[in-house]
XYZ file of C-alpha atoms in Angstrom:
725
model
C -37.000 24.966 -6.338
C -35.879 23.215 -3.195
C -34.472 25.758 -0.635
C -31.141 23.883 -0.619
C -30.467 24.770 -4.295
C -30.590 28.427 -3.685
C -28.729 28.361 -0.524
C -26.072 26.169 -2.013
C -25.809 28.460 -5.005
C -25.255 31.559 -2.644
C -22.806 29.570 -0.528
C -20.926 28.598 -3.520
C -20.801 32.255 -4.816
C -19.705 33.248 -1.414
C -17.283 30.641 -1.156
C -15.737 31.717 -4.406
C -15.465 35.409 -3.179
C -14.035 34.157 0.031
C -11.178 32.140 -1.418
C -10.583 34.978 -3.877
C -10.241 37.718 -1.403
C -8.212 35.242 0.651
C -5.607 35.238 -1.694
C -4.908 38.817 -0.684
C -5.163 38.607 2.824
C -2.969 35.406 3.294
C 0.512 36.360 4.365
C 3.016 35.564 1.529
C 4.937 32.964 3.767
C 1.628 30.995 4.188
C 1.120 30.854 0.363
C 4.751 29.591 -0.219
C 4.306 26.891 2.588
C 1.153 25.741 1.001
C 2.669 25.493 -2.703
C 6.464 24.575 -2.256
C 7.943 25.552 1.050
C 11.593 26.349 0.657
C 12.933 28.185 3.787
C 16.062 30.312 2.931
C 17.719 29.563 6.195
C 20.989 28.251 6.020
C 23.701 26.547 8.262
C 26.769 28.360 9.975
C 28.676 25.384 11.242
C 32.315 26.414 11.281
C 34.955 24.567 8.795
C 37.793 22.887 10.858
C 41.344 23.862 9.803
C 42.969 21.414 7.441
C 45.263 19.981 10.295
C 42.295 19.548 12.671
C 40.325 18.027 9.932
C 43.194 15.474 9.339
C 43.372 14.581 12.888
C 39.433 14.194 13.136
C 39.565 11.999 10.066
C 42.236 9.561 11.313
C 40.426 9.521 14.853
C 37.171 8.618 12.850
C 38.697 6.029 10.632
C 39.965 4.065 13.604
C 36.902 4.457 15.409
C 34.891 2.849 12.508
C 37.562 0.095 12.052
C 37.047 -0.872 15.588
C 33.243 -0.551 15.779
C 32.954 -2.818 12.474
C 35.327 -5.339 14.229
C 33.009 -5.525 17.125
C 30.091 -6.155 14.571
C 27.952 -3.433 16.071
C 27.955 -0.889 13.061
C 24.686 -2.364 11.441
C 23.168 -4.058 14.408
C 22.993 -1.716 17.313
C 20.558 0.725 18.304
C 22.128 3.425 20.348
C 19.893 5.796 22.430
C 21.607 9.359 22.491
C 20.354 11.986 25.008
C 19.434 15.632 24.233
C 19.071 18.268 26.856
C 16.683 20.820 25.248
C 17.137 24.449 26.115
C 14.496 26.967 25.170
C 15.170 30.757 25.155
C 12.065 32.843 26.077
C 11.134 36.250 27.110
C 12.236 37.539 30.519
C 8.573 37.263 31.697
C 8.478 33.436 30.720
C 6.347 33.948 27.451
C 7.165 33.098 23.931
C 9.731 30.371 23.071
C 9.674 27.029 21.203
C 6.677 25.025 21.924
C 6.536 21.535 23.163
C 4.293 20.127 20.544
C 7.087 21.464 17.902
C 9.906 20.205 20.054
C 8.511 16.716 20.218
C 7.232 16.481 16.531
C 10.490 17.715 15.036
C 12.611 15.288 17.034
C 10.318 12.484 16.084
C 10.833 13.248 12.365
C 14.705 13.876 12.949
C 14.856 10.324 14.683
C 13.618 8.686 11.545
C 16.706 9.621 9.448
C 19.275 8.361 12.073
C 17.829 4.693 11.676
C 19.468 2.476 9.039
C 18.259 -1.081 8.746
C 17.008 -1.150 12.535
C 20.593 0.183 13.634
C 21.833 3.627 13.997
C 20.971 6.382 16.573
C 17.554 7.502 18.391
C 17.590 10.573 20.267
C 15.572 10.981 23.514
C 15.172 14.071 25.672
C 16.861 14.428 29.110
C 14.860 15.332 31.890
C 11.120 15.898 32.534
C 10.705 19.366 31.308
C 12.956 21.625 28.999
C 15.561 23.851 30.431
C 13.765 27.457 29.777
C 16.121 30.266 29.780
C 14.111 33.595 30.070
C 16.234 36.528 28.716
C 15.037 39.138 26.486
C 18.555 39.768 24.873
C 19.180 36.082 23.913
C 15.316 35.988 22.957
C 15.260 38.980 20.631
C 18.731 38.374 19.023
C 21.011 35.519 19.429
C 24.556 36.347 18.360
C 26.542 33.464 16.982
C 29.874 33.017 18.877
C 29.209 35.667 21.392
C 26.203 34.239 23.155
C 27.639 30.730 22.868
C 29.693 31.865 25.938
C 26.574 33.487 27.592
C 24.678 29.926 27.425
C 27.723 27.792 28.133
C 26.840 27.668 32.007
C 23.537 25.872 30.894
C 25.172 23.017 29.291
C 25.105 19.841 30.736
C 27.868 17.236 30.831
C 25.841 13.798 30.158
C 23.942 14.822 26.994
C 23.980 16.621 23.778
C 22.750 20.294 24.309
C 20.258 21.778 21.957
C 19.440 25.435 22.225
C 16.103 26.597 20.409
C 16.168 30.567 19.778
C 13.728 32.942 18.470
C 15.985 34.995 16.210
C 19.531 35.140 15.158
C 21.506 38.410 14.578
C 22.291 37.407 11.080
C 19.390 36.915 8.616
C 19.120 33.746 6.758
C 20.962 31.813 9.657
C 19.124 28.586 10.577
C 21.452 26.876 12.989
C 24.792 25.654 13.563
C 26.749 22.718 15.341
C 30.111 21.504 16.138
C 32.164 18.747 15.123
C 33.320 16.086 17.529
C 35.980 17.194 20.174
C 36.744 16.551 23.670
C 34.710 19.545 25.055
C 31.332 19.960 26.511
C 30.876 23.016 23.870
C 31.159 20.527 20.959
C 27.797 18.995 22.188
C 25.803 22.043 21.598
C 23.635 22.941 18.483
C 21.854 26.089 18.106
C 18.568 25.838 16.187
C 16.405 28.697 14.845
C 12.624 28.116 15.502
C 11.365 28.584 12.232
C 7.700 27.858 13.212
C 7.616 25.269 10.321
C 7.931 21.625 11.739
C 8.249 20.146 8.304
C 11.490 21.915 7.235
C 12.832 21.937 10.843
C 12.335 18.048 11.287
C 13.253 17.136 7.637
C 16.171 19.129 7.291
C 17.382 21.782 9.603
C 17.658 19.612 12.825
C 18.914 16.456 11.195
C 21.336 18.666 9.330
C 22.958 20.056 12.391
C 22.930 16.777 14.240
C 24.880 15.313 10.910
C 27.525 17.955 11.758
C 27.421 16.788 15.501
C 28.493 13.287 14.211
C 31.076 14.664 11.768
C 29.169 14.976 8.495
C 30.143 17.890 6.140
C 28.095 19.757 3.708
C 27.990 17.808 0.263
C 29.315 20.967 -1.380
C 32.252 21.546 1.053
C 35.104 23.406 -0.698
C 37.422 23.805 2.268
C 39.603 20.921 1.475
C 39.435 21.072 -2.448
C 36.585 20.780 -5.054
C 35.159 17.250 -5.492
C 35.509 15.952 -8.980
C 32.413 14.287 -10.497
C 34.462 11.270 -11.599
C 34.808 7.879 -9.274
C 37.345 5.290 -9.689
C 40.563 6.359 -11.419
C 41.313 10.090 -10.776
C 38.702 10.465 -8.193
C 39.289 12.681 -5.237
C 36.226 12.128 -3.415
C 38.062 10.613 -0.116
C 40.191 13.831 0.289
C 37.958 16.492 -1.107
C 34.502 17.860 -0.632
C 32.478 16.074 2.019
C 35.001 13.297 2.038
C 32.375 10.721 1.213
C 32.422 8.793 -2.128
C 28.828 7.795 -2.381
C 27.549 11.295 -2.278
C 27.995 12.876 -5.822
C 30.055 15.860 -6.457
C 28.031 19.015 -5.512
C 28.576 22.200 -7.421
C 26.490 24.185 -5.036
C 28.357 27.353 -4.110
C 31.033 26.768 -6.747
C 28.900 28.291 -9.370
C 26.606 31.419 -9.079
C 23.616 29.411 -10.914
C 23.778 26.147 -8.631
C 21.327 26.814 -6.204
C 17.816 25.484 -4.899
C 16.268 26.933 -8.323
C 18.143 24.053 -10.134
C 15.858 21.575 -8.300
C 12.409 20.543 -9.502
C 9.815 18.086 -9.034
C 8.974 15.339 -6.399
C 11.101 13.306 -6.265
C 13.101 16.031 -6.640
C 15.779 16.219 -9.474
C 18.869 18.523 -10.262
C 18.138 20.063 -13.668
C 20.981 22.555 -14.257
C 24.156 22.099 -16.248
C 27.517 22.439 -14.797
C 30.789 20.853 -15.175
C 34.014 20.228 -12.968
C 37.738 20.760 -13.878
C 37.727 17.695 -15.722
C 34.455 18.904 -17.940
C 32.480 16.160 -16.399
C 28.663 17.129 -15.685
C 27.425 17.328 -12.106
C 24.709 15.183 -11.142
C 24.431 16.048 -7.493
C 22.034 14.331 -5.208
C 19.083 17.000 -4.574
C 17.702 15.023 -1.650
C 20.482 14.692 0.541
C 20.182 16.251 4.059
C 23.765 17.789 3.988
C 22.902 19.631 0.881
C 21.278 23.166 0.442
C 18.438 22.213 -2.118
C 15.456 22.031 0.062
C 13.856 19.163 -1.792
C 10.179 17.204 -1.240
C 12.211 14.162 0.361
C 15.412 14.099 2.244
C 18.058 11.124 2.935
C 21.606 10.261 4.011
C 23.795 7.734 1.960
C 25.431 4.523 3.401
C 28.611 6.348 3.418
C 27.314 9.187 5.621
C 25.798 6.702 8.041
C 29.306 5.244 8.507
C 30.576 8.467 9.358
C 27.701 8.947 11.810
C 28.570 5.642 13.405
C 32.313 6.689 13.494
C 31.346 10.070 14.964
C 29.391 8.267 17.602
C 32.108 6.061 18.656
C 34.415 9.270 18.827
C 31.931 10.851 21.165
C 31.615 7.870 23.301
C 35.229 7.940 23.933
C 35.497 11.432 25.110
C 36.011 12.072 28.697
C 34.871 15.846 29.154
C 31.233 14.829 28.892
C 29.198 11.585 28.647
C 26.180 10.587 26.778
C 24.561 8.683 29.542
C 21.544 11.011 30.850
C 19.124 8.564 32.397
C 15.735 8.168 30.712
C 12.696 9.198 32.996
C 10.936 6.316 34.747
C 7.215 6.412 34.170
C 4.159 4.393 33.393
C 3.506 3.586 29.900
C 0.534 4.538 27.922
C -2.265 2.233 27.712
C -5.799 1.465 26.135
C -4.334 2.567 22.853
C -7.059 2.476 20.266
C -6.784 2.967 16.548
C -9.793 4.254 14.403
C -10.463 5.616 10.943
C -12.057 8.903 10.806
C -12.611 11.039 7.841
C -10.290 9.176 5.762
C -7.389 9.170 8.209
C -6.112 6.893 11.171
C -6.571 8.481 14.492
C -4.770 7.048 17.657
C -6.045 7.642 20.994
C -4.550 6.122 24.272
C -4.720 6.831 27.990
C -1.813 8.935 29.787
C -0.638 7.178 32.842
C 2.159 9.548 33.789
C 2.763 13.189 34.729
C 6.402 13.723 33.914
C 6.619 12.856 30.283
C 8.260 15.620 28.099
C 6.117 14.676 25.337
C 5.203 11.689 23.017
C 6.769 9.953 20.036
C 4.557 8.065 17.973
C 6.035 5.015 16.142
C 4.616 3.163 13.125
C 5.482 -0.093 11.498
C 4.106 -2.789 9.027
C 5.053 -5.578 11.428
C 3.730 -6.162 14.871
C 7.419 -6.695 16.588
C 10.087 -4.869 14.451
C 10.712 -2.004 11.953
C 8.953 0.669 14.186
C 10.046 4.379 12.820
C 8.909 7.686 14.447
C 6.416 9.612 12.320
C 5.431 12.484 14.701
C 5.735 13.934 18.273
C 3.067 15.530 20.529
C 3.147 17.873 23.607
C 2.879 16.297 27.025
C -0.607 15.234 28.265
C -1.805 14.812 24.734
C -3.667 11.518 23.915
C -4.637 11.669 20.334
C -2.592 11.656 17.248
C -3.874 11.836 13.573
C -1.736 9.897 10.765
C -2.198 11.472 7.454
C 0.601 9.800 5.770
C -0.552 6.140 5.204
C -0.945 4.215 1.898
C -4.316 2.797 1.382
C -5.262 -0.808 2.585
C -1.883 -1.362 4.349
C -1.916 -2.568 7.797
C -0.229 -0.441 10.252
C 1.041 -0.997 13.716
C 1.340 1.799 16.183
C 2.971 2.454 19.593
C 3.324 5.364 21.707
C 6.333 6.380 23.945
C 7.372 9.145 26.110
C 9.939 11.300 24.469
C 12.105 11.313 27.637
C 12.417 7.505 27.657
C 14.215 5.074 25.628
C 12.618 1.451 25.909
C 11.062 1.896 29.428
C 7.912 3.358 28.601
C 6.322 1.932 25.499
C 2.638 1.410 25.052
C 1.109 -1.838 23.899
C 0.883 -2.187 19.997
C -2.434 -1.369 17.921
C -3.023 -2.290 14.381
C -5.407 -0.858 11.941
C -5.729 -1.100 7.953
C -5.434 2.138 6.240
C -8.364 3.797 4.182
C -8.375 5.037 1.038
C -8.718 8.898 0.531
C -12.156 10.083 0.354
C -14.186 13.261 -0.751
C -14.908 16.083 1.646
C -18.530 17.262 1.785
C -19.180 20.887 3.079
C -22.592 20.178 4.629
C -25.185 17.699 5.513
C -27.006 16.609 2.369
C -29.280 13.707 4.278
C -32.245 15.987 5.078
C -32.278 16.883 1.135
C -32.089 13.344 0.295
C -28.760 14.103 -1.584
C -27.306 10.379 -1.001
C -26.789 7.209 -2.511
C -29.622 4.677 -1.884
C -28.589 1.224 -3.304
C -26.062 -0.291 -5.723
C -26.068 -3.573 -7.769
C -23.409 -4.799 -9.933
C -24.312 -7.490 -12.676
C -27.664 -8.174 -10.916
C -25.963 -8.785 -7.551
C -27.089 -6.471 -4.586
C -24.158 -4.728 -2.991
C -26.075 -2.250 -0.932
C -29.894 -1.720 -0.683
C -31.788 1.010 1.311
C -28.496 1.790 2.997
C -29.520 5.309 4.111
C -27.549 8.369 4.169
C -23.998 8.111 5.948
C -23.623 10.414 8.739
C -21.607 13.729 9.056
C -19.564 11.718 11.512
C -18.158 9.694 8.785
C -17.855 12.746 6.566
C -20.728 11.068 4.464
C -18.694 8.044 3.840
C -19.556 4.228 3.945
C -17.365 1.255 3.264
C -19.217 -1.917 2.238
C -16.097 -3.989 2.479
C -17.941 -7.156 3.720
C -19.877 -7.362 0.482
C -18.518 -8.192 -2.790
C -19.917 -8.287 -6.262
C -18.113 -10.283 -9.073
C -16.799 -8.739 -12.449
C -14.793 -10.334 -15.105
C -11.683 -8.896 -16.498
C -12.148 -8.072 -20.319
C -15.884 -7.724 -20.031
C -18.161 -5.113 -19.322
C -20.267 -5.145 -16.023
C -23.535 -3.068 -15.301
C -23.958 -1.032 -12.271
C -27.249 0.057 -11.170
C -27.366 3.101 -8.704
C -30.457 4.321 -6.940
C -30.091 7.823 -5.415
C -32.093 10.646 -3.934
C -34.343 12.656 -6.203
C -35.192 15.940 -4.179
C -32.223 17.664 -5.855
C -29.941 17.140 -8.601
C -27.078 14.681 -8.429
C -24.291 13.652 -10.429
C -22.560 10.311 -10.057
C -19.202 8.979 -10.866
C -17.486 5.458 -10.316
C -13.824 4.452 -10.068
C -12.184 1.065 -9.661
C -8.720 0.499 -8.364
C -7.660 -1.878 -11.112
C -4.013 -1.836 -10.162
C -4.852 -2.365 -6.584
C -2.483 0.293 -5.432
C -4.809 1.964 -3.174
C -5.274 5.136 -5.162
C -8.296 5.801 -7.601
C -6.498 7.199 -10.657
C -7.887 9.266 -13.465
C -7.673 6.455 -15.885
C -9.620 4.273 -13.493
C -12.479 6.544 -13.446
C -14.849 3.962 -15.509
C -18.066 5.868 -15.444
C -19.109 9.557 -15.191
C -22.732 11.053 -15.870
C -22.726 13.445 -18.546
C -24.693 15.970 -16.223
C -26.377 15.654 -12.958
C -30.061 15.227 -12.933
C -32.974 14.309 -10.849
C -33.483 10.760 -11.977
C -34.035 8.100 -9.225
C -31.681 5.445 -10.977
C -28.499 5.762 -12.746
C -27.276 2.809 -15.001
C -23.681 2.677 -15.873
C -21.747 0.205 -17.879
C -18.072 -0.601 -16.700
C -15.467 -1.866 -19.081
C -13.087 -4.036 -17.020
C -9.687 -4.226 -18.768
C -8.617 -7.530 -19.789
C -5.190 -6.646 -18.406
C -6.396 -6.593 -14.890
C -4.710 -9.089 -12.740
C -5.885 -8.150 -9.181
C -8.297 -10.927 -7.716
C -10.049 -8.285 -5.601
C -10.359 -4.491 -6.253
C -12.048 -1.533 -4.468
C -14.880 0.411 -6.150
C -15.816 3.785 -5.153
C -19.216 5.379 -6.185
C -19.527 9.389 -5.417
C -22.688 11.150 -5.553
C -22.553 14.926 -5.561
C -25.085 17.892 -5.483
C -25.533 19.787 -8.860
C -22.356 18.508 -10.265
C -20.608 15.257 -11.853
C -17.750 14.251 -9.496
C -14.410 14.463 -11.366
C -11.969 13.680 -8.267
C -12.496 10.588 -6.083
C -11.126 12.680 -3.343
C -12.530 15.955 -4.067
C -14.298 18.847 -2.227
C -18.134 18.953 -3.035
C -20.953 20.698 -1.648
C -23.285 17.957 -0.474
C -23.318 14.295 -1.149
C -22.014 10.856 -0.221
C -19.272 8.321 -0.971
C -19.481 4.492 -0.658
C -16.734 2.006 -1.431
C -17.278 -1.696 -2.382
C -15.097 -4.656 -2.649
C -15.174 -6.605 -5.874
C -14.131 -9.942 -6.867
C -12.236 -9.928 -10.355
C -12.554 -13.195 -12.312
C -9.806 -13.698 -14.833
C -10.280 -13.039 -18.449
C -12.663 -15.167 -20.229
C -10.941 -17.963 -22.467
C -13.619 -19.332 -24.862
C -13.291 -23.138 -24.515
C -12.270 -25.686 -27.205
C -13.735 -29.239 -27.095
C -12.379 -32.080 -29.366
C -14.165 -35.465 -29.209
C -12.152 -38.760 -29.716
C -12.987 -42.287 -30.378
C -12.963 -42.159 -34.260
C -14.639 -45.531 -34.530
C -15.864 -48.014 -32.116
C -17.419 -51.553 -32.390
C -19.935 -53.152 -30.166
C -22.746 -55.690 -29.972
C -26.113 -54.650 -29.633
C -26.915 -53.953 -25.950
C -23.258 -53.061 -25.031
C -21.763 -49.602 -24.123
C -18.929 -47.535 -25.657
C -16.651 -45.078 -23.946
C -16.061 -41.650 -25.497
C -13.797 -38.802 -24.498
C -13.920 -35.141 -25.048
C -10.535 -33.077 -24.513
C -11.336 -29.620 -22.929
C -9.470 -26.309 -22.829
C -10.212 -23.068 -21.328
C -11.744 -21.849 -17.821
C -13.868 -24.613 -16.122
C -16.657 -25.277 -15.466
C -17.580 -26.524 -18.911
C -20.963 -27.547 -20.286
C -21.130 -29.929 -23.495
C -23.971 -30.856 -25.835
C -23.685 -34.092 -27.448
C -25.411 -34.568 -30.683
C -26.181 -37.866 -32.101
C -27.082 -38.755 -35.608
C -30.284 -40.601 -35.005
C -31.476 -39.399 -31.550
C -31.996 -36.679 -29.147
C -28.870 -34.529 -27.761
C -27.516 -35.348 -24.396
C -26.279 -32.240 -22.289
C -23.475 -32.735 -19.640
C -22.934 -29.851 -17.175
C -20.498 -29.019 -14.135
C -17.269 -30.410 -16.039
C -14.509 -29.244 -14.049
C -11.704 -31.617 -15.651
C -9.793 -30.970 -18.812
C -10.650 -34.718 -20.029
C -14.098 -35.858 -19.781
C -15.325 -39.427 -20.555
C -18.792 -40.774 -20.777
C -20.638 -43.928 -22.113
C -23.002 -44.474 -24.814
C -25.287 -47.604 -25.503
C -26.809 -47.219 -29.003
C -29.071 -49.930 -30.490
C -27.960 -49.127 -33.968
C -24.678 -47.642 -35.582
C -24.471 -44.138 -34.380
C -22.401 -40.923 -35.234
C -21.644 -38.464 -32.326
C -20.277 -34.784 -32.509
C -20.156 -32.073 -29.972
C -22.774 -29.624 -30.742
C -21.623 -26.810 -28.145
C -19.168 -26.419 -25.593
C -19.790 -23.374 -23.139
C -18.224 -21.752 -19.949
C -19.936 -18.964 -18.196
C -18.621 -16.244 -20.470
C -19.559 -17.785 -23.702
C -19.459 -20.703 -26.252
C -16.376 -21.987 -27.781
C -15.329 -24.102 -30.680
C -15.834 -28.046 -31.213
C -14.124 -30.648 -33.257
C -14.104 -34.258 -33.741
C -16.456 -37.167 -34.584
C -17.040 -40.619 -33.017
C -18.817 -43.447 -34.723
C -19.964 -46.567 -32.894
C -20.743 -49.317 -35.083
C -23.367 -51.907 -33.457
C -23.432 -55.709 -34.465
C -27.147 -56.435 -34.404
C -28.621 -59.819 -33.378
C -32.212 -60.860 -33.245
C -32.603 -64.128 -31.052
C -29.880 -65.921 -29.705
C -32.023 -68.851 -28.341
C -35.950 -69.516 -27.820
C -37.471 -71.878 -25.483
C -41.160 -72.472 -24.383
C -41.713 -71.587 -20.822
C -44.723 -71.884 -18.280
C -47.463 -73.730 -19.928
C -45.198 -74.144 -23.174
C -47.650 -72.106 -24.977
C -45.686 -68.757 -25.643
C -41.914 -68.678 -26.727
C -39.905 -66.295 -24.476
C -37.304 -64.418 -26.305
C -33.850 -63.351 -24.882
C -31.737 -60.941 -26.716
C -27.813 -61.397 -27.425
C -26.654 -60.509 -23.960
C -29.021 -63.149 -22.291
C -27.161 -66.568 -21.703
C -29.377 -69.723 -20.744
C -28.658 -71.159 -17.451
C -28.444 -74.749 -16.528
C -31.848 -74.323 -14.657
C -33.289 -73.208 -18.110
C -32.122 -76.652 -19.445
C -33.162 -78.832 -16.645
C -36.708 -77.122 -16.942
C -36.605 -78.429 -20.580
C -35.734 -81.867 -19.668
C -32.282 -81.627 -21.242
C -33.872 -82.049 -24.670
C -32.031 -79.906 -27.378
C -32.687 -80.067 -30.873
C -30.304 -78.409 -32.914
C -31.381 -77.833 -36.693
C -29.040 -79.264 -39.144
C -28.689 -75.802 -41.026
C -26.761 -74.701 -37.778
C -24.255 -77.539 -37.543
C -21.893 -75.606 -40.105
C -21.345 -73.050 -37.525
C -19.612 -75.305 -35.143
C -22.035 -74.766 -32.320
C -20.667 -75.574 -28.979
C -22.360 -75.819 -25.788
C -20.327 -75.936 -22.371
C -21.269 -76.236 -18.746
C -19.152 -73.793 -16.845
C -18.309 -74.396 -12.840
C -21.032 -71.883 -12.151
C -23.821 -73.799 -14.130
C -23.998 -71.373 -17.003
C -23.670 -72.392 -20.631
C -21.268 -70.701 -22.880
C -22.285 -70.203 -26.561
C -19.623 -69.860 -29.262
C -19.766 -66.348 -31.072
C -22.603 -65.677 -33.259
C -24.540 -69.066 -33.017
C -28.021 -69.340 -32.697
C -29.729 -72.246 -30.777
C -33.302 -73.299 -30.547
C -34.215 -75.232 -27.332
C -37.409 -77.304 -27.662
C -39.057 -79.484 -24.966
């Protein structure tokens, strides 16, 4: 038994026990984060009094009308500065990390974009404002410590404070609605140590309040009714936005995050409003409390954000004009594929960036959206949120700039996911050596893919051919030192995912055989013209997951051309009856349906069949010259995938003739005979001395001899003439 078998058996056994023990050692919060993270931190933004709310709504309505009149609501991108303040211990340790600061703000930024317009936040300054204070670090007191940090506020940006711990359990942050005071620019954010929730919910939620968004379940101004249209109160109650559904959260004890399941998330509980209408709230709205898997604002909320921005731009107690930092843009941007992900590398050309935002688009010039952020002096980013075979464009910008420090754009086509192998199986011949399909070689003696590519190879430049609705034969050569199992997937719907239904072959059991022969049934419903085929070989087991984890092995991807489903041809021969004189030709036509090219076999009643190939038109004509009357039929019509049906008969009737005339030539000893298609010339007659003898028996046929201008003689139809010296 090879060493690898016993070693891997032990490793697998050890790994099982390690994972089992780990279940007891991993902290509970980590398990929750891995399965379905649902932080419990909530918002403590204070509600305005009805009179203050009424005044602010009037101000917002006017600001939005003016902005709409200017045409800038949906066309202008506004850069808004944020001055970050990070609370640390008195000795300068602890505090929010720059990596998370940038990553969370990058994630936040994507929610404040709408059709290329909206708000994008950037950091003011070259480093955060660090506040080293043990008391503030250990316990930030809402309200009380707002006055403590007030001297740190700047008057030309929004002020954002990142705290280590609140004095109230469950508090995640709070903000203030627009007012003409520096304190209204302040948001207080808990460092959850969890970028995903902070960037996709907590920070955009609090900044939503900063620009006058209310909770979707707001009850201070009356409970919002479910109904819209007649009887609706959505513009005066709840969150004052009519395209956000009424939200029962907080009104009923059971209307909580436990009502939200699935991804995309859906609200599953049953509650009704005071008119007995069933609530169907948006489980994904950022201003709700449902902790879903995806998050969003509505169009009505974007309008309120634009109005809130206009209000803040009109204030005089502060401005939003903190300058961006001038610096050299990143350069030498390179995008590569590594282990199934896209890795972006670049050259850092400055020393005063506060960090970086990574922006991505599917267009080289427009539509860039932040997808992540990094600490300063970082030069690599891994994008793990791509869709296979989509071409992405990337650019890098410093997080404390707006448009003045953007790198060149680089593009790459995203790969499909791929299996993960624990160790190097190459020394043990646990690899795929060659693949053919329908006799065409896709790879041959390809060797073992190295660890640097995670034992993965992509043969996208080589294509085999399959036909929808037919079975294809695949032959795979593999290493034989150890047992290997093989499975094959084809991405039939071309969506970049190898789904369970697209596993077209799976070995019954791993074996030592050097060759695997597989039959792949390509569904007739396949419409893609090219598809990806994945072959996975794994040590001692049969792969069941195209992106799974295996001990040793190798993955190879190929591109296949898909021919459309075979349509068997139909050939119909026309030209039912045609009459010719012996020696003449007749034209026959075959009408064809199906996928060309066609081949035809023409059967004759008294001769050898004729074969015509490479026919590409739907109507094919050909000539025949039978010596006697003949019946023609199509014996076979075929295309590449099979033979079809034939019909029709063509009869060519031939009028025979023996000798039109006979004359003695040369020494006048032997007669020379011409058939029906030979017309005597004037030279022939001169040669015979113009002596023409017409037997009396032919005179009744009205024989006529005429000299044409060319010197030829025309004979009346059917006449026979004997020329003699």
